[in-house]
């Protein structure tokens, strides 16, 4: 999740239709797995195509239904294998990692946008970037630096905006606000500059360019024949123009930010930026990938978090109790009552086990990246005996795993933060295997920014919950799948400040 998450699963596991186009253009050689195949009804000549067409607008939900109905948690329809089995995830993501690279057609479709950055690379280019980034991520200095930036953005921009909305009693899209907030944070982390798209919107073109490039790249990935895109480029079609213009804006904006950075102290990405062996284009690709990783998943997760809380006042009250307890235990002589007018520190956030569990439970049920696709380099076999042919696609479905009784027990569909805590009455957070809880991926591509992401999510969640009552004003809950699993139509809310005299410092 993410701050900088490796998302190396091509975390934009795109609307499934991209995979289907490839699937139906290949000869169908059914594997010897009748129990899984029996879930899909086949027809003469067209096979299972009608089922896919009928469900093309709800691929995540539909494939989840198939997997949850499967006795093994795996469905195989050659040359496609879907799974929600933790053993299969461990096999693909770790045990046989080198046999399951990214899908080449997706890498090609995103090349203009992401270039050779960590999200869009495999093999040695990926390993080099991974090793370099590992030297920085997960360290306390980086977490402290990120938290300082997050707290500054909360105090200077997010809270003033929420206070304004409270005074005006305005309805606003919290998903949009959280997205802009996350963009400001990641740009300060990466470039050391406050681009201010929350409130002032002074870098609106830069912000929108990411959306434009992503949208066209997603559509491009759905076209099985690369010649179709070449034709659009040759004809200078609207989508080709949009991608070209969006990428131009991204490159020019990043070049300007890098020039500003040279006059300042080194940032945490200096290992990339100051490496004279790397071309300017490659450095730019690296930075775009880090920004996109920090821009989408954190606000998506927080949107679903606040949506869930809107129907769970009991969870909100438990978070309030925990915040009051942490404030009280960390109060000093100058702040005897542990008032909420000070930003949270790393140690305070670490003590918030219930909040950590509530965020984690949100990610279990609403993973920002629900589908992770891979392609098999050679013939293989999953732990349950499912055959995988050379060139077949294997996709694990995190959305289905979170709703699987086989994985999480009979209360799997309940939002219950306590499942993550030691002891019936609460206690310390107890993590689960990354192969059953895949929000941060697993194996060699385990998310580098997991801890940083939690710092950001907990700081925002704790600050907002302590400072405001958030009321979801319209029924929501459906999602739209793009770079991440965002809430369809946004999250319209009203806020009410709980302590108008307090000021975060």
PDB file of C-alpha atoms in Angstrom, residues 237-475:
ATOM      1  CA  UNK A 237      -6.009   9.770 -33.006  1.00  0.00           C
ATOM      2  CA  UNK A 238      -7.442  11.379 -29.888  1.00  0.00           C
ATOM      3  CA  UNK A 239      -6.070   8.791 -27.458  1.00  0.00           C
ATOM      4  CA  UNK A 240      -2.591   8.932 -29.004  1.00  0.00           C
ATOM      5  CA  UNK A 241      -2.656  12.732 -28.698  1.00  0.00           C
ATOM      6  CA  UNK A 242      -3.818  12.536 -25.099  1.00  0.00           C
ATOM      7  CA  UNK A 243      -1.056  10.124 -24.130  1.00  0.00           C
ATOM      8  CA  UNK A 244       1.595  12.162 -25.918  1.00  0.00           C
ATOM      9  CA  UNK A 245       0.447  15.408 -24.288  1.00  0.00           C
ATOM     10  CA  UNK A 246       0.137  13.861 -20.824  1.00  0.00           C
ATOM     11  CA  UNK A 247       3.612  12.348 -21.019  1.00  0.00           C
ATOM     12  CA  UNK A 248       5.027  15.674 -22.267  1.00  0.00           C
ATOM     13  CA  UNK A 249       3.571  17.484 -19.247  1.00  0.00           C
ATOM     14  CA  UNK A 250       4.895  14.825 -16.882  1.00  0.00           C
ATOM     15  CA  UNK A 251       8.398  14.987 -18.312  1.00  0.00           C
ATOM     16  CA  UNK A 252       8.567  18.794 -18.372  1.00  0.00           C
ATOM     17  CA  UNK A 253       7.175  19.083 -14.831  1.00  0.00           C
ATOM     18  CA  UNK A 254       9.612  16.537 -13.443  1.00  0.00           C
ATOM     19  CA  UNK A 255      12.544  18.168 -15.219  1.00  0.00           C
ATOM     20  CA  UNK A 256      11.615  21.492 -13.569  1.00  0.00           C
ATOM     21  CA  UNK A 257      11.280  19.862 -10.158  1.00  0.00           C
ATOM     22  CA  UNK A 258      14.670  18.193 -10.567  1.00  0.00           C
ATOM     23  CA  UNK A 259      16.260  21.531 -11.407  1.00  0.00           C
ATOM     24  CA  UNK A 260      14.797  23.014  -8.221  1.00  0.00           C
ATOM     25  CA  UNK A 261      16.032  20.020  -6.266  1.00  0.00           C
ATOM     26  CA  UNK A 262      19.638  20.485  -7.358  1.00  0.00           C
ATOM     27  CA  UNK A 263      19.827  23.698  -5.350  1.00  0.00           C
ATOM     28  CA  UNK A 264      18.720  21.924  -2.172  1.00  0.00           C
ATOM     29  CA  UNK A 265      19.996  19.202   0.104  1.00  0.00           C
ATOM     30  CA  UNK A 266      19.918  15.644  -1.053  1.00  0.00           C
ATOM     31  CA  UNK A 267      16.644  13.757  -0.752  1.00  0.00           C
ATOM     32  CA  UNK A 268      16.042  10.094  -0.158  1.00  0.00           C
ATOM     33  CA  UNK A 269      16.048   9.380  -3.918  1.00  0.00           C
ATOM     34  CA  UNK A 270      19.553  10.779  -4.326  1.00  0.00           C
ATOM     35  CA  UNK A 271      20.825   7.272  -4.965  1.00  0.00           C
ATOM     36  CA  UNK A 272      18.927   7.409  -8.256  1.00  0.00           C
ATOM     37  CA  UNK A 273      19.067  11.101  -9.110  1.00  0.00           C
ATOM     38  CA  UNK A 274      22.781  11.537  -8.425  1.00  0.00           C
ATOM     39  CA  UNK A 275      23.856   8.316 -10.124  1.00  0.00           C
ATOM     40  CA  UNK A 276      25.842   9.546 -13.124  1.00  0.00           C
ATOM     41  CA  UNK A 277      25.606   6.139 -14.788  1.00  0.00           C
ATOM     42  CA  UNK A 278      21.835   6.573 -15.244  1.00  0.00           C
ATOM     43  CA  UNK A 279      20.438   8.524 -18.152  1.00  0.00           C
ATOM     44  CA  UNK A 280      18.151  11.482 -17.519  1.00  0.00           C
ATOM     45  CA  UNK A 281      15.294   9.550 -19.163  1.00  0.00           C
ATOM     46  CA  UNK A 282      15.760   6.561 -16.858  1.00  0.00           C
ATOM     47  CA  UNK A 283      15.871   8.779 -13.755  1.00  0.00           C
ATOM     48  CA  UNK A 284      12.642  10.392 -14.899  1.00  0.00           C
ATOM     49  CA  UNK A 285      11.047   6.971 -15.356  1.00  0.00           C
ATOM     50  CA  UNK A 286      12.133   5.990 -11.838  1.00  0.00           C
ATOM     51  CA  UNK A 287      10.589   9.128 -10.351  1.00  0.00           C
ATOM     52  CA  UNK A 288       7.314   8.756 -12.242  1.00  0.00           C
ATOM     53  CA  UNK A 289       7.000   5.206 -10.934  1.00  0.00           C
ATOM     54  CA  UNK A 290       7.594   6.276  -7.336  1.00  0.00           C
ATOM     55  CA  UNK A 291       5.080   9.099  -7.614  1.00  0.00           C
ATOM     56  CA  UNK A 292       2.396   6.887  -9.149  1.00  0.00           C
ATOM     57  CA  UNK A 293       2.999   4.288  -6.430  1.00  0.00           C
ATOM     58  CA  UNK A 294       2.473   6.855  -3.668  1.00  0.00           C
ATOM     59  CA  UNK A 295      -0.338   8.675  -5.388  1.00  0.00           C
ATOM     60  CA  UNK A 296      -3.099   6.072  -5.701  1.00  0.00           C
ATOM     61  CA  UNK A 297      -3.132   3.236  -3.201  1.00  0.00           C
ATOM     62  CA  UNK A 298      -3.031   5.182   0.089  1.00  0.00           C
ATOM     63  CA  UNK A 299      -5.983   7.469  -0.748  1.00  0.00           C
ATOM     64  CA  UNK A 300      -7.923   4.533  -2.184  1.00  0.00           C
ATOM     65  CA  UNK A 301      -7.424   2.588   1.045  1.00  0.00           C
ATOM     66  CA  UNK A 302      -8.384   5.571   3.199  1.00  0.00           C
ATOM     67  CA  UNK A 303     -11.517   6.190   1.133  1.00  0.00           C
ATOM     68  CA  UNK A 304     -12.759   2.661   1.792  1.00  0.00           C
ATOM     69  CA  UNK A 305     -11.683   2.983   5.435  1.00  0.00           C
ATOM     70  CA  UNK A 306     -13.846   6.061   6.057  1.00  0.00           C
ATOM     71  CA  UNK A 307     -16.698   4.507   4.100  1.00  0.00           C
ATOM     72  CA  UNK A 308     -16.615   1.409   6.320  1.00  0.00           C
ATOM     73  CA  UNK A 309     -16.493   3.547   9.478  1.00  0.00           C
ATOM     74  CA  UNK A 310     -19.620   5.409   8.400  1.00  0.00           C
ATOM     75  CA  UNK A 311     -21.653   2.300   9.223  1.00  0.00           C
ATOM     76  CA  UNK A 312     -19.598   1.192  12.249  1.00  0.00           C
ATOM     77  CA  UNK A 313     -19.879   3.769  15.050  1.00  0.00           C
ATOM     78  CA  UNK A 314     -18.669   1.092  17.471  1.00  0.00           C
ATOM     79  CA  UNK A 315     -15.339   0.906  15.629  1.00  0.00           C
ATOM     80  CA  UNK A 316     -15.076   4.703  15.553  1.00  0.00           C
ATOM     81  CA  UNK A 317     -15.614   4.850  19.311  1.00  0.00           C
ATOM     82  CA  UNK A 318     -12.912   2.234  19.920  1.00  0.00           C
ATOM     83  CA  UNK A 319     -10.493   4.260  17.805  1.00  0.00           C
ATOM     84  CA  UNK A 320     -11.396   7.376  19.818  1.00  0.00           C
ATOM     85  CA  UNK A 321     -10.750   5.474  23.036  1.00  0.00           C
ATOM     86  CA  UNK A 322      -7.369   4.330  21.758  1.00  0.00           C
ATOM     87  CA  UNK A 323      -6.403   7.837  20.673  1.00  0.00           C
ATOM     88  CA  UNK A 324      -7.367   9.257  24.084  1.00  0.00           C
ATOM     89  CA  UNK A 325      -5.377   6.526  25.804  1.00  0.00           C
ATOM     90  CA  UNK A 326      -2.297   7.165  23.656  1.00  0.00           C
ATOM     91  CA  UNK A 327      -2.592  10.923  24.147  1.00  0.00           C
ATOM     92  CA  UNK A 328      -2.891  10.478  27.901  1.00  0.00           C
ATOM     93  CA  UNK A 329       0.033   8.075  28.226  1.00  0.00           C
ATOM     94  CA  UNK A 330       2.265  10.398  26.205  1.00  0.00           C
ATOM     95  CA  UNK A 331       1.200  13.614  27.924  1.00  0.00           C
ATOM     96  CA  UNK A 332       3.964  15.722  29.443  1.00  0.00           C
ATOM     97  CA  UNK A 333       4.026  18.573  31.927  1.00  0.00           C
ATOM     98  CA  UNK A 334       3.157  21.115  29.249  1.00  0.00           C
ATOM     99  CA  UNK A 335       0.247  19.048  28.011  1.00  0.00           C
ATOM    100  CA  UNK A 336      -1.151  17.384  31.095  1.00  0.00           C
ATOM    101  CA  UNK A 337      -4.368  16.189  29.522  1.00  0.00           C
ATOM    102  CA  UNK A 338      -2.785  14.970  26.315  1.00  0.00           C
ATOM    103  CA  UNK A 339      -4.881  17.338  24.214  1.00  0.00           C
ATOM    104  CA  UNK A 340      -5.337  16.802  20.504  1.00  0.00           C
ATOM    105  CA  UNK A 341      -3.590  19.982  19.385  1.00  0.00           C
ATOM    106  CA  UNK A 342      -0.320  18.250  18.584  1.00  0.00           C
ATOM    107  CA  UNK A 343       0.609  16.072  15.644  1.00  0.00           C
ATOM    108  CA  UNK A 344       1.108  12.377  16.274  1.00  0.00           C
ATOM    109  CA  UNK A 345       4.637  11.041  16.491  1.00  0.00           C
ATOM    110  CA  UNK A 346       5.975   7.696  15.294  1.00  0.00           C
ATOM    111  CA  UNK A 347       5.897   6.164  18.770  1.00  0.00           C
ATOM    112  CA  UNK A 348       2.302   7.262  19.305  1.00  0.00           C
ATOM    113  CA  UNK A 349       1.215   5.800  15.985  1.00  0.00           C
ATOM    114  CA  UNK A 350       2.986   2.558  16.800  1.00  0.00           C
ATOM    115  CA  UNK A 351       0.921   2.257  19.983  1.00  0.00           C
ATOM    116  CA  UNK A 352      -2.341   2.436  18.021  1.00  0.00           C
ATOM    117  CA  UNK A 353      -2.845  -1.278  17.517  1.00  0.00           C
ATOM    118  CA  UNK A 354      -6.611  -1.127  17.088  1.00  0.00           C
ATOM    119  CA  UNK A 355      -6.368   1.587  14.419  1.00  0.00           C
ATOM    120  CA  UNK A 356      -3.707  -0.485  12.673  1.00  0.00           C
ATOM    121  CA  UNK A 357      -6.045  -3.477  12.781  1.00  0.00           C
ATOM    122  CA  UNK A 358      -9.007  -1.478  11.451  1.00  0.00           C
ATOM    123  CA  UNK A 359      -6.992  -0.219   8.477  1.00  0.00           C
ATOM    124  CA  UNK A 360      -5.674  -3.723   7.824  1.00  0.00           C
ATOM    125  CA  UNK A 361      -9.179  -5.156   7.960  1.00  0.00           C
ATOM    126  CA  UNK A 362     -10.253  -2.547   5.391  1.00  0.00           C
ATOM    127  CA  UNK A 363      -7.449  -3.649   3.084  1.00  0.00           C
ATOM    128  CA  UNK A 364      -8.416  -7.293   3.535  1.00  0.00           C
ATOM    129  CA  UNK A 365     -11.955  -6.668   2.296  1.00  0.00           C
ATOM    130  CA  UNK A 366     -11.241  -3.791  -0.091  1.00  0.00           C
ATOM    131  CA  UNK A 367      -7.754  -4.318  -1.551  1.00  0.00           C
ATOM    132  CA  UNK A 368      -6.776  -1.351  -3.756  1.00  0.00           C
ATOM    133  CA  UNK A 369      -5.238  -3.831  -6.214  1.00  0.00           C
ATOM    134  CA  UNK A 370      -7.687  -6.744  -6.441  1.00  0.00           C
ATOM    135  CA  UNK A 371      -6.103  -8.700  -9.313  1.00  0.00           C
ATOM    136  CA  UNK A 372      -2.451  -9.615  -9.813  1.00  0.00           C
ATOM    137  CA  UNK A 373      -1.651 -11.146 -13.224  1.00  0.00           C
ATOM    138  CA  UNK A 374       1.407 -13.152 -14.221  1.00  0.00           C
ATOM    139  CA  UNK A 375       2.440 -15.235 -17.209  1.00  0.00           C
ATOM    140  CA  UNK A 376       4.096 -18.641 -16.947  1.00  0.00           C
ATOM    141  CA  UNK A 377       7.485 -18.796 -18.695  1.00  0.00           C
ATOM    142  CA  UNK A 378       7.500 -22.615 -18.780  1.00  0.00           C
ATOM    143  CA  UNK A 379       5.046 -25.403 -17.993  1.00  0.00           C
ATOM    144  CA  UNK A 380       4.309 -25.648 -14.305  1.00  0.00           C
ATOM    145  CA  UNK A 381       1.912 -27.071 -11.743  1.00  0.00           C
ATOM    146  CA  UNK A 382       0.278 -25.340  -8.778  1.00  0.00           C
ATOM    147  CA  UNK A 383       0.402 -26.997  -5.336  1.00  0.00           C
ATOM    148  CA  UNK A 384      -3.137 -28.393  -5.706  1.00  0.00           C
ATOM    149  CA  UNK A 385      -2.166 -30.116  -8.960  1.00  0.00           C
ATOM    150  CA  UNK A 386      -3.627 -27.554 -11.361  1.00  0.00           C
ATOM    151  CA  UNK A 387      -1.517 -27.635 -14.551  1.00  0.00           C
ATOM    152  CA  UNK A 388      -0.157 -24.394 -15.966  1.00  0.00           C
ATOM    153  CA  UNK A 389       0.996 -24.406 -19.559  1.00  0.00           C
ATOM    154  CA  UNK A 390       3.773 -22.314 -21.014  1.00  0.00           C
ATOM    155  CA  UNK A 391       2.451 -18.845 -21.798  1.00  0.00           C
ATOM    156  CA  UNK A 392      -0.665 -19.283 -19.639  1.00  0.00           C
ATOM    157  CA  UNK A 393      -1.800 -16.462 -17.399  1.00  0.00           C
ATOM    158  CA  UNK A 394      -2.134 -16.990 -13.667  1.00  0.00           C
ATOM    159  CA  UNK A 395      -4.041 -14.360 -11.727  1.00  0.00           C
ATOM    160  CA  UNK A 396      -4.580 -14.295  -8.006  1.00  0.00           C
ATOM    161  CA  UNK A 397      -7.610 -12.436  -6.766  1.00  0.00           C
ATOM    162  CA  UNK A 398      -7.121 -10.572  -3.473  1.00  0.00           C
ATOM    163  CA  UNK A 399     -10.767  -9.478  -3.460  1.00  0.00           C
ATOM    164  CA  UNK A 400     -11.880 -13.117  -3.440  1.00  0.00           C
ATOM    165  CA  UNK A 401      -9.282 -14.137  -0.854  1.00  0.00           C
ATOM    166  CA  UNK A 402     -10.618 -11.577   1.612  1.00  0.00           C
ATOM    167  CA  UNK A 403     -14.071 -13.144   1.298  1.00  0.00           C
ATOM    168  CA  UNK A 404     -12.964 -16.762   1.368  1.00  0.00           C
ATOM    169  CA  UNK A 405     -14.128 -18.900   4.281  1.00  0.00           C
ATOM    170  CA  UNK A 406     -11.317 -21.332   3.462  1.00  0.00           C
ATOM    171  CA  UNK A 407      -8.806 -18.537   4.117  1.00  0.00           C
ATOM    172  CA  UNK A 408     -10.388 -16.432   6.885  1.00  0.00           C
ATOM    173  CA  UNK A 409     -13.056 -18.597   8.501  1.00  0.00           C
ATOM    174  CA  UNK A 410     -16.856 -18.362   8.709  1.00  0.00           C
ATOM    175  CA  UNK A 411     -16.844 -14.648   9.627  1.00  0.00           C
ATOM    176  CA  UNK A 412     -14.737 -13.752   6.587  1.00  0.00           C
ATOM    177  CA  UNK A 413     -17.231 -11.182   5.247  1.00  0.00           C
ATOM    178  CA  UNK A 414     -17.529  -9.356   8.557  1.00  0.00           C
ATOM    179  CA  UNK A 415     -15.510  -6.211   9.233  1.00  0.00           C
ATOM    180  CA  UNK A 416     -13.869  -7.270  12.465  1.00  0.00           C
ATOM    181  CA  UNK A 417     -10.578  -5.549  13.404  1.00  0.00           C
ATOM    182  CA  UNK A 418     -10.292  -7.815  16.446  1.00  0.00           C
ATOM    183  CA  UNK A 419      -9.238 -10.704  14.200  1.00  0.00           C
ATOM    184  CA  UNK A 420      -5.845  -8.980  13.940  1.00  0.00           C
ATOM    185  CA  UNK A 421      -5.298  -8.527  17.677  1.00  0.00           C
ATOM    186  CA  UNK A 422      -3.962 -10.793  20.409  1.00  0.00           C
ATOM    187  CA  UNK A 423      -6.558 -11.448  23.086  1.00  0.00           C
ATOM    188  CA  UNK A 424     -10.335 -11.209  23.012  1.00  0.00           C
ATOM    189  CA  UNK A 425     -10.385  -7.693  24.423  1.00  0.00           C
ATOM    190  CA  UNK A 426      -7.758  -6.286  22.116  1.00  0.00           C
ATOM    191  CA  UNK A 427      -3.994  -6.291  22.468  1.00  0.00           C
ATOM    192  CA  UNK A 428      -1.065  -6.070  20.110  1.00  0.00           C
ATOM    193  CA  UNK A 429      -1.412  -6.320  16.364  1.00  0.00           C
ATOM    194  CA  UNK A 430      -0.763  -9.803  14.975  1.00  0.00           C
ATOM    195  CA  UNK A 431       0.156  -9.893  11.259  1.00  0.00           C
ATOM    196  CA  UNK A 432      -0.962 -12.638   8.885  1.00  0.00           C
ATOM    197  CA  UNK A 433       0.919 -14.464   6.180  1.00  0.00           C
ATOM    198  CA  UNK A 434       1.432 -12.228   3.125  1.00  0.00           C
ATOM    199  CA  UNK A 435       0.234 -15.151   1.001  1.00  0.00           C
ATOM    200  CA  UNK A 436      -3.260 -14.933   2.499  1.00  0.00           C
ATOM    201  CA  UNK A 437      -3.216 -11.169   3.047  1.00  0.00           C
ATOM    202  CA  UNK A 438      -1.864  -9.874  -0.261  1.00  0.00           C
ATOM    203  CA  UNK A 439      -2.559  -6.131  -0.011  1.00  0.00           C
ATOM    204  CA  UNK A 440       1.193  -5.476  -0.021  1.00  0.00           C
ATOM    205  CA  UNK A 441       2.075  -8.368  -2.300  1.00  0.00           C
ATOM    206  CA  UNK A 442       4.502 -11.109  -1.218  1.00  0.00           C
ATOM    207  CA  UNK A 443       7.797 -12.761  -2.002  1.00  0.00           C
ATOM    208  CA  UNK A 444      10.652 -10.867  -3.681  1.00  0.00           C
ATOM    209  CA  UNK A 445       8.217  -8.183  -4.838  1.00  0.00           C
ATOM    210  CA  UNK A 446       6.898  -7.526  -1.333  1.00  0.00           C
ATOM    211  CA  UNK A 447       5.954  -3.857  -1.090  1.00  0.00           C
ATOM    212  CA  UNK A 448       8.960  -1.765  -0.127  1.00  0.00           C
ATOM    213  CA  UNK A 449       6.827   1.032   1.257  1.00  0.00           C
ATOM    214  CA  UNK A 450       4.520  -0.990   3.472  1.00  0.00           C
ATOM    215  CA  UNK A 451       5.655   0.549   6.758  1.00  0.00           C
ATOM    216  CA  UNK A 452       5.742   4.046   5.275  1.00  0.00           C
ATOM    217  CA  UNK A 453       2.236   3.522   3.921  1.00  0.00           C
ATOM    218  CA  UNK A 454       0.932   2.542   7.350  1.00  0.00           C
ATOM    219  CA  UNK A 455       2.566   5.619   8.870  1.00  0.00           C
ATOM    220  CA  UNK A 456       0.770   7.851   6.395  1.00  0.00           C
ATOM    221  CA  UNK A 457      -2.595   6.072   6.654  1.00  0.00           C
ATOM    222  CA  UNK A 458      -2.554   5.982  10.460  1.00  0.00           C
ATOM    223  CA  UNK A 459      -1.484   9.627  10.772  1.00  0.00           C
ATOM    224  CA  UNK A 460      -4.275  10.807   8.471  1.00  0.00           C
ATOM    225  CA  UNK A 461      -6.896   8.490   9.969  1.00  0.00           C
ATOM    226  CA  UNK A 462      -6.048   9.320  13.591  1.00  0.00           C
ATOM    227  CA  UNK A 463      -5.872  13.056  12.965  1.00  0.00           C
ATOM    228  CA  UNK A 464      -9.150  13.226  11.056  1.00  0.00           C
ATOM    229  CA  UNK A 465     -11.026  10.954  13.471  1.00  0.00           C
ATOM    230  CA  UNK A 466      -9.766  12.905  16.475  1.00  0.00           C
ATOM    231  CA  UNK A 467     -10.571  16.248  14.889  1.00  0.00           C
ATOM    232  CA  UNK A 468     -13.769  15.666  12.933  1.00  0.00           C
ATOM    233  CA  UNK A 469     -16.952  13.676  12.688  1.00  0.00           C
ATOM    234  CA  UNK A 470     -17.224  12.420   9.103  1.00  0.00           C
ATOM    235  CA  UNK A 471     -20.706  11.743   7.738  1.00  0.00           C
ATOM    236  CA  UNK A 472     -21.097   9.908   4.433  1.00  0.00           C
ATOM    237  CA  UNK A 473     -23.949  11.786   2.754  1.00  0.00           C
ATOM    238  CA  UNK A 474     -24.871   9.414  -0.060  1.00  0.00           C
ATOM    239  CA  UNK A 475     -24.993   5.652  -0.367  1.00  0.00           C
TER     240      UNK A 475
END
